[in-house]
Coordinates of C-alpha atoms in Angstrom, one line a residue:
M1 CA -75.6 -0.8 24.3
S2 CA -74.4 1.0 21.3
E3 CA -76.6 4.4 20.6
Q4 CA -75.6 2.8 16.4
F5 CA -78.1 0.5 14.7
L6 CA -76.2 -2.6 12.9
Y7 CA -75.4 -1.4 10.0
Q8 CA -73.6 1.7 11.3
E9 CA -71.8 -0.9 13.3
L10 CA -70.4 -3.1 10.5
A11 CA -70.0 0.2 8.3
T12 CA -67.4 1.7 11.2
V13 CA -66.2 -2.3 11.1
F14 CA -65.1 -1.9 7.2
R15 CA -63.6 1.2 7.4
Y16 CA -61.8 0.7 9.9
G17 CA -59.4 -2.0 8.4
V18 CA -61.9 -5.5 8.4
P19 CA -61.5 -6.4 4.6
K20 CA -65.0 -7.3 3.9
P21 CA -66.0 -11.2 2.8
E22 CA -66.1 -11.6 -0.7
M23 CA -68.7 -13.2 -2.9
P24 CA -68.6 -16.8 -2.7
E25 CA -68.8 -18.6 -5.6
S26 CA -72.7 -20.5 -4.4
I27 CA -73.8 -16.8 -5.2
T28 CA -71.9 -15.9 -8.6
R29 CA -72.2 -18.8 -10.0
N30 CA -75.8 -19.8 -9.3
L31 CA -77.6 -16.3 -9.7
N32 CA -79.4 -15.3 -12.9
P33 CA -75.7 -13.9 -15.4
A34 CA -78.9 -11.5 -17.1
L35 CA -78.8 -9.8 -13.1
P36 CA -75.2 -8.5 -12.1
L37 CA -75.3 -7.2 -8.7
R38 CA -74.8 -3.9 -7.9
P39 CA -72.3 -2.4 -5.4
Y40 CA -75.0 -1.7 -3.0
Q41 CA -76.3 -5.3 -3.2
E42 CA -72.4 -7.0 -3.1
D43 CA -72.1 -4.7 0.0
A44 CA -75.5 -6.3 1.8
F45 CA -73.9 -9.3 1.7
A46 CA -70.3 -8.9 2.7
Y47 CA -72.9 -7.2 6.5
F48 CA -74.5 -10.6 6.3
F49 CA -71.3 -12.7 5.5
H50 CA -69.2 -11.0 8.1
Y51 CA -72.4 -11.1 10.5
F52 CA -73.2 -14.4 10.1
N53 CA -69.5 -16.0 10.6
L54 CA -69.5 -14.3 13.4
P55 CA -68.8 -16.6 16.9
D56 CA -70.8 -13.7 19.6
K57 CA -73.4 -12.9 17.1
E58 CA -77.6 -13.3 18.8
I59 CA -79.0 -17.0 18.6
P60 CA -81.0 -17.8 17.0
T61 CA -80.1 -14.9 14.6
H62 CA -82.6 -12.1 13.5
L63 CA -82.0 -9.5 10.5
L64 CA -83.5 -6.8 8.8
F65 CA -82.5 -5.6 5.4
N66 CA -83.8 -2.3 4.6
M67 CA -83.5 -1.5 0.9
A68 CA -85.7 0.5 -1.3
T69 CA -88.5 -0.4 -3.8
G70 CA -86.9 -1.6 -6.6
S71 CA -83.0 -1.8 -5.1
G72 CA -83.2 -6.0 -5.5
K73 CA -84.0 -7.2 -2.1
T74 CA -85.5 -10.4 -4.3
L75 CA -82.7 -10.9 -5.8
I76 CA -80.5 -10.5 -2.0
M77 CA -83.0 -12.9 -1.0
A78 CA -82.3 -16.1 -3.7
G79 CA -78.1 -14.9 -3.4
L80 CA -78.5 -16.0 0.6
I81 CA -80.6 -18.7 -0.3
L82 CA -78.1 -20.1 -2.0
Y83 CA -74.9 -18.9 0.8
L84 CA -77.1 -20.7 3.5
Y85 CA -77.6 -23.6 1.4
E86 CA -73.8 -24.4 1.5
K87 CA -74.2 -23.3 5.0
G88 CA -76.0 -25.9 5.9
Y89 CA -79.7 -25.0 5.3
R90 CA -82.4 -26.5 3.3
N91 CA -85.5 -25.3 4.1
F92 CA -86.8 -21.8 3.6
L93 CA -90.2 -19.8 4.4
F94 CA -91.4 -17.0 2.9
F95 CA -93.8 -15.2 3.9
V96 CA -95.8 -11.9 3.0
N97 CA -99.0 -10.2 3.8
S98 CA -100.2 -10.2 0.3
E99 CA -101.5 -13.2 -2.0
T100 CA -100.3 -11.5 -5.3
I101 CA -97.5 -11.4 -4.3
I102 CA -96.7 -14.9 -2.8
K103 CA -98.1 -15.4 -6.6
K104 CA -94.9 -13.6 -8.8
T105 CA -92.8 -14.5 -6.2
V106 CA -92.7 -18.2 -6.5
D107 CA -92.9 -17.4 -10.3
N108 CA -89.3 -15.8 -9.7
F109 CA -87.8 -18.4 -7.1
T110 CA -89.0 -21.7 -9.2
D111 CA -90.0 -21.1 -12.9
S112 CA -86.9 -21.4 -15.2
Q113 CA -89.0 -20.1 -17.9
A114 CA -89.6 -16.6 -15.8
S115 CA -88.6 -13.2 -17.0
K116 CA -87.8 -12.4 -13.2
Y117 CA -85.9 -15.8 -12.5
L118 CA -83.3 -15.2 -10.1
F119 CA -81.0 -18.3 -10.5
N120 CA -78.7 -19.9 -13.3
Q121 CA -80.2 -22.0 -15.5
S122 CA -79.1 -25.0 -13.1
I123 CA -78.1 -24.6 -9.7
Y124 CA -73.6 -26.5 -8.7
I125 CA -73.2 -26.4 -5.2
D126 CA -70.0 -27.8 -4.1
G127 CA -70.3 -29.8 -7.2
K128 CA -73.7 -30.7 -6.8
P129 CA -76.6 -30.4 -8.7
V130 CA -79.3 -28.7 -6.7
K131 CA -82.8 -27.9 -7.4
V132 CA -85.5 -25.6 -5.7
R133 CA -88.5 -27.1 -4.7
T134 CA -92.3 -25.6 -3.2
V135 CA -92.9 -27.6 -0.8
N136 CA -96.4 -27.6 1.9
T137 CA -95.1 -28.3 4.9
F138 CA -90.9 -29.8 6.1
D139 CA -92.1 -32.7 6.8
K140 CA -90.1 -35.2 4.8
V141 CA -88.5 -32.8 2.0
N142 CA -86.1 -33.4 0.0
V143 CA -82.7 -33.2 2.0
N144 CA -80.2 -32.1 -1.0
E145 CA -83.2 -29.4 -2.6
I146 CA -83.5 -26.1 -1.4
N147 CA -87.3 -27.0 0.0
I148 CA -89.2 -23.0 0.0
S149 CA -92.8 -22.7 1.7
F150 CA -94.9 -19.9 0.4
T151 CA -97.4 -18.4 2.5
T152 CA -98.8 -15.0 3.8
I153 CA -98.8 -14.0 7.2
Q154 CA -102.3 -14.2 8.4
K155 CA -102.7 -17.9 6.1
L156 CA -99.2 -18.7 8.4
H157 CA -101.0 -17.5 11.4
S158 CA -104.3 -19.3 11.0
D159 CA -102.8 -22.6 9.8
L160 CA -100.2 -22.7 13.2
R161 CA -103.4 -22.2 15.1
T162 CA -105.6 -24.6 14.1
V163 CA -104.2 -28.3 13.0
R164 CA -105.4 -28.6 9.6
E165 CA -103.8 -31.3 7.2
N166 CA -101.2 -31.0 4.2
A167 CA -100.2 -27.4 6.6
L168 CA -97.0 -25.8 8.8
T169 CA -97.3 -27.3 12.2
F170 CA -95.1 -26.0 15.0
A171 CA -93.4 -29.2 15.2
D172 CA -92.3 -27.8 11.7
F173 CA -89.9 -25.3 13.1
K174 CA -88.9 -27.3 16.7
E175 CA -87.6 -30.4 14.2
N176 CA -86.1 -28.9 11.9
K177 CA -83.4 -25.1 11.5
I178 CA -85.6 -23.1 8.7
V179 CA -84.6 -19.3 7.0
F180 CA -87.6 -17.3 7.8
L181 CA -87.7 -15.0 4.8
A182 CA -90.2 -12.1 5.2
D183 CA -90.5 -9.9 2.6
E184 CA -92.9 -6.2 3.1
A185 CA -92.1 -7.0 6.4
H186 CA -92.8 -3.7 8.5
H187 CA -96.7 -5.3 8.5
I188 CA -95.1 -8.5 11.0
N189 CA -94.8 -5.4 13.4
V190 CA -98.4 -4.7 15.0
Q191 CA -97.7 -5.4 18.4
T192 CA -94.4 -3.3 18.7
K193 CA -95.8 -0.4 17.0
A194 CA -99.7 -1.6 19.4
Q195 CA -101.9 -1.0 16.5
Q196 CA -105.1 -2.9 16.6
E197 CA -106.1 -5.2 18.3
L198 CA -107.3 -7.6 15.4
F199 CA -103.5 -8.1 14.6
E200 CA -102.0 -8.5 18.1
N201 CA -101.1 -12.3 17.1
W202 CA -99.1 -12.3 13.8
E203 CA -96.0 -11.2 16.2
N204 CA -96.7 -13.0 18.5
T205 CA -96.9 -16.1 16.2
V206 CA -93.9 -15.7 14.2
E207 CA -91.8 -15.1 17.2
D208 CA -92.8 -18.1 19.4
I209 CA -91.8 -20.5 15.8
F210 CA -88.7 -17.5 15.2
T211 CA -87.5 -18.7 18.7
S212 CA -88.5 -22.4 18.9
N213 CA -85.0 -24.1 17.4
N214 CA -82.1 -21.6 17.5
D215 CA -80.4 -22.7 14.5
N216 CA -83.1 -20.5 12.6
L217 CA -82.7 -17.6 11.3
L218 CA -85.5 -14.5 11.1
L219 CA -84.0 -12.3 8.1
E220 CA -87.1 -9.4 7.2
F221 CA -86.8 -7.5 3.8
T222 CA -88.7 -3.7 4.0
A223 CA -87.9 -0.2 2.4
T224 CA -90.5 1.6 4.5
H225 CA -88.6 0.8 8.0
D226 CA -89.8 2.7 10.9
Y227 CA -87.1 4.9 12.7
Q228 CA -89.5 7.1 14.8
T229 CA -91.5 4.8 16.9
P230 CA -89.4 4.4 20.6
A231 CA -90.1 0.8 20.6
M232 CA -89.0 -0.1 16.8
V233 CA -85.9 1.5 17.4
D234 CA -85.8 -0.4 20.3
K235 CA -86.4 -3.9 19.5
Y236 CA -84.5 -3.1 15.2
R237 CA -81.1 -1.5 17.2
N238 CA -79.7 -4.4 17.1
K239 CA -80.6 -6.3 14.0
V240 CA -81.3 -3.2 10.9
I241 CA -78.2 -4.8 9.2
Y242 CA -77.9 -2.9 6.2
R243 CA -79.6 0.1 5.4
Y244 CA -79.7 1.6 1.4
D245 CA -82.6 4.0 1.4
L246 CA -84.7 6.0 -1.5
V247 CA -82.1 8.7 -1.1
N248 CA -79.0 6.4 -2.0
F249 CA -80.6 4.2 -4.4
R250 CA -81.6 8.4 -6.4
K251 CA -78.4 9.2 -5.9
D252 CA -76.7 7.0 -7.2
G253 CA -78.8 6.4 -9.9
F254 CA -80.2 3.6 -9.8
S255 CA -83.4 5.0 -9.4
K256 CA -85.8 7.3 -11.6
E257 CA -85.8 11.2 -11.0
I258 CA -88.9 12.2 -8.4
E259 CA -89.5 15.7 -7.9
I260 CA -91.1 16.2 -4.7
A261 CA -93.4 18.9 -4.3
R262 CA -94.5 20.9 -1.3
S263 CA -98.6 22.4 -0.8
D264 CA -99.6 24.1 1.8
F265 CA -103.2 22.9 0.4
G266 CA -105.1 21.3 3.1
H267 CA -105.8 18.1 3.1
R268 CA -109.3 17.4 0.9
D269 CA -107.6 20.0 -1.4
R270 CA -104.7 17.6 -1.8
I271 CA -106.7 15.0 -2.7
L272 CA -107.6 16.9 -5.5
Q273 CA -104.9 18.4 -6.3
A274 CA -103.3 14.6 -7.1
I275 CA -106.2 13.5 -8.3
I276 CA -106.1 16.1 -11.6
I277 CA -102.2 15.9 -11.9
S278 CA -102.4 11.7 -12.2
E279 CA -105.4 12.8 -14.3
Y280 CA -104.1 14.7 -16.9
K281 CA -100.4 12.3 -17.0
Q282 CA -103.2 9.6 -18.1
L283 CA -104.3 11.6 -20.4
V284 CA -101.5 12.9 -22.0
A285 CA -100.2 9.5 -22.4
A286 CA -103.2 8.3 -24.3
E287 CA -102.6 11.2 -26.7
Y288 CA -99.9 9.0 -27.6
K289 CA -101.2 5.9 -27.5
I290 CA -99.7 4.6 -24.6
Q291 CA -100.5 2.8 -21.2
L292 CA -100.6 4.8 -18.1
K293 CA -101.6 3.7 -15.2
P294 CA -100.8 6.5 -12.5
V295 CA -100.8 5.5 -9.0
I296 CA -101.6 7.9 -5.9
L297 CA -101.0 6.2 -2.7
F298 CA -102.5 8.3 0.7
K299 CA -100.0 7.0 3.2
A300 CA -101.3 7.3 6.8
Q301 CA -98.0 8.0 9.2
R302 CA -99.1 5.4 11.8
T303 CA -102.4 3.0 12.2
I304 CA -104.7 1.4 10.4
K305 CA -108.0 3.9 11.8
Q306 CA -106.0 7.0 10.3
S307 CA -105.8 4.8 6.6
E308 CA -109.8 3.7 7.2
E309 CA -110.2 7.9 8.2
N310 CA -108.7 8.9 4.7
K311 CA -110.9 6.7 2.8
T312 CA -113.7 8.3 4.7
V313 CA -112.1 11.7 3.4
F314 CA -111.9 11.2 0.0
H315 CA -115.5 9.6 0.0
K316 CA -117.1 12.5 1.1
L317 CA -115.4 14.8 -1.0
I318 CA -116.1 13.2 -3.9
D319 CA -119.6 12.4 -3.6
G320 CA -119.5 16.5 -2.5
L321 CA -117.8 17.5 -5.3
T322 CA -118.5 20.7 -7.5
G323 CA -116.8 22.3 -10.4
N324 CA -116.2 25.3 -8.1
Q325 CA -114.1 23.6 -5.8
I326 CA -111.8 22.4 -9.0
D327 CA -111.6 25.8 -10.6
R328 CA -110.7 27.2 -6.9
I329 CA -107.7 24.6 -7.4
Q330 CA -106.8 26.0 -10.7
Q331 CA -106.6 29.4 -9.8
E332 CA -104.7 29.1 -6.4
S333 CA -102.5 25.8 -6.9
E334 CA -98.8 27.0 -7.6
F335 CA -97.6 23.9 -9.7
K336 CA -96.8 24.4 -13.7
I337 CA -97.7 21.2 -14.2
V338 CA -101.3 21.9 -12.6
Q339 CA -102.0 24.2 -14.9
R340 CA -100.4 22.9 -17.6
A341 CA -103.0 20.2 -16.9
F342 CA -106.5 22.9 -17.2
D343 CA -104.9 24.1 -20.1
F344 CA -105.0 20.7 -21.4
F345 CA -108.8 19.6 -20.1
K346 CA -109.7 23.3 -22.0
K347 CA -108.6 22.4 -24.9
K348 CA -110.4 18.5 -24.6
R349 CA -113.4 20.1 -23.7
Y350 CA -113.0 18.4 -20.2
L351 CA -116.1 18.8 -18.0
L352 CA -117.2 18.2 -14.0
T353 CA -118.8 14.7 -15.7
N354 CA -115.1 13.9 -16.5
W355 CA -114.1 14.4 -13.1
H356 CA -116.5 12.5 -11.2
D357 CA -115.7 9.7 -13.6
A358 CA -112.4 10.5 -12.7
C359 CA -112.4 10.6 -9.3
K360 CA -115.0 7.0 -8.8
R361 CA -111.8 5.2 -11.1
H362 CA -109.1 6.0 -9.5
F363 CA -110.4 5.4 -6.0
M364 CA -111.7 1.8 -7.8
R365 CA -108.3 1.3 -9.6
I366 CA -105.5 2.8 -7.6
F367 CA -105.5 4.4 -4.7
A368 CA -104.1 2.4 -1.7
F369 CA -104.7 3.1 1.5
Q370 CA -102.4 1.6 3.9

């Protein structure tokens, strides 16, 4: 087996003379013209087209797009839906781990008046008009339309394991060829990463329905793929079809400028320092009547257990917060922005009671433990 990932092998193929497939009219004519494709998105499509049309590709086909947050993964999904409709697919299952993402995504795919609608106002494929419909199941769908079922991975697992009316069943996936679109796909691989037992069946459920029909496609999308865990490397070496991470996104000028700061502080002091910087940003924004909600993310390296430990540490830190802890950050931090923050707080007479309120507000509103 090659030590390269699939996207590296395809890059080599194109580098040594194989022409990249052209963008089909089914995509160029039917995506929202207000969302022109960027070069890296065109490349992502080209990698997929080439692989999809290989006579010796893996069956059923399972691929992953590892692309930075904000790089337009959902637009790639919309283009793939159009292309695969042209290739004979009619049924699409979009699933993610968050109900909030589902609500936003439904509008982007189906509401032509939505600000981020992905398709053109009218869709024509092979000269015929095509409608996009939301469906609960793939039983008795219109074979001339794009039928999309939107769900969470939790609900998908529950529906399939508990027979209920107007819900997806295992038969749906055996009797129909279906394209699975998995957003935030890193949440699927809980068993491969050997995480908590509570989640072990999710990955099995997806695998069971995906492999029930050889014509099925599983297309995963994530910004945070794991290239470190050996089991994940083995599983995805021949599945990562395109990689466009934050480093490339920023280098190409599509990302906002990012400032990376490294601190020698311990865990608790790093938490406090992050809150101080975030609170400073919000207060300065308020001075200029700008509505701003800075986000702080403490991300566990691997497991849910580590996330719970982060949460416990945060609670203990805030419950026992003292003025001396805040003063130590001011005295020992090497970041200029922290010193500017304290100058601002002094000017505004920002007291310890303010810090208690700020910390609790940050936890209730914007702290994400993953």
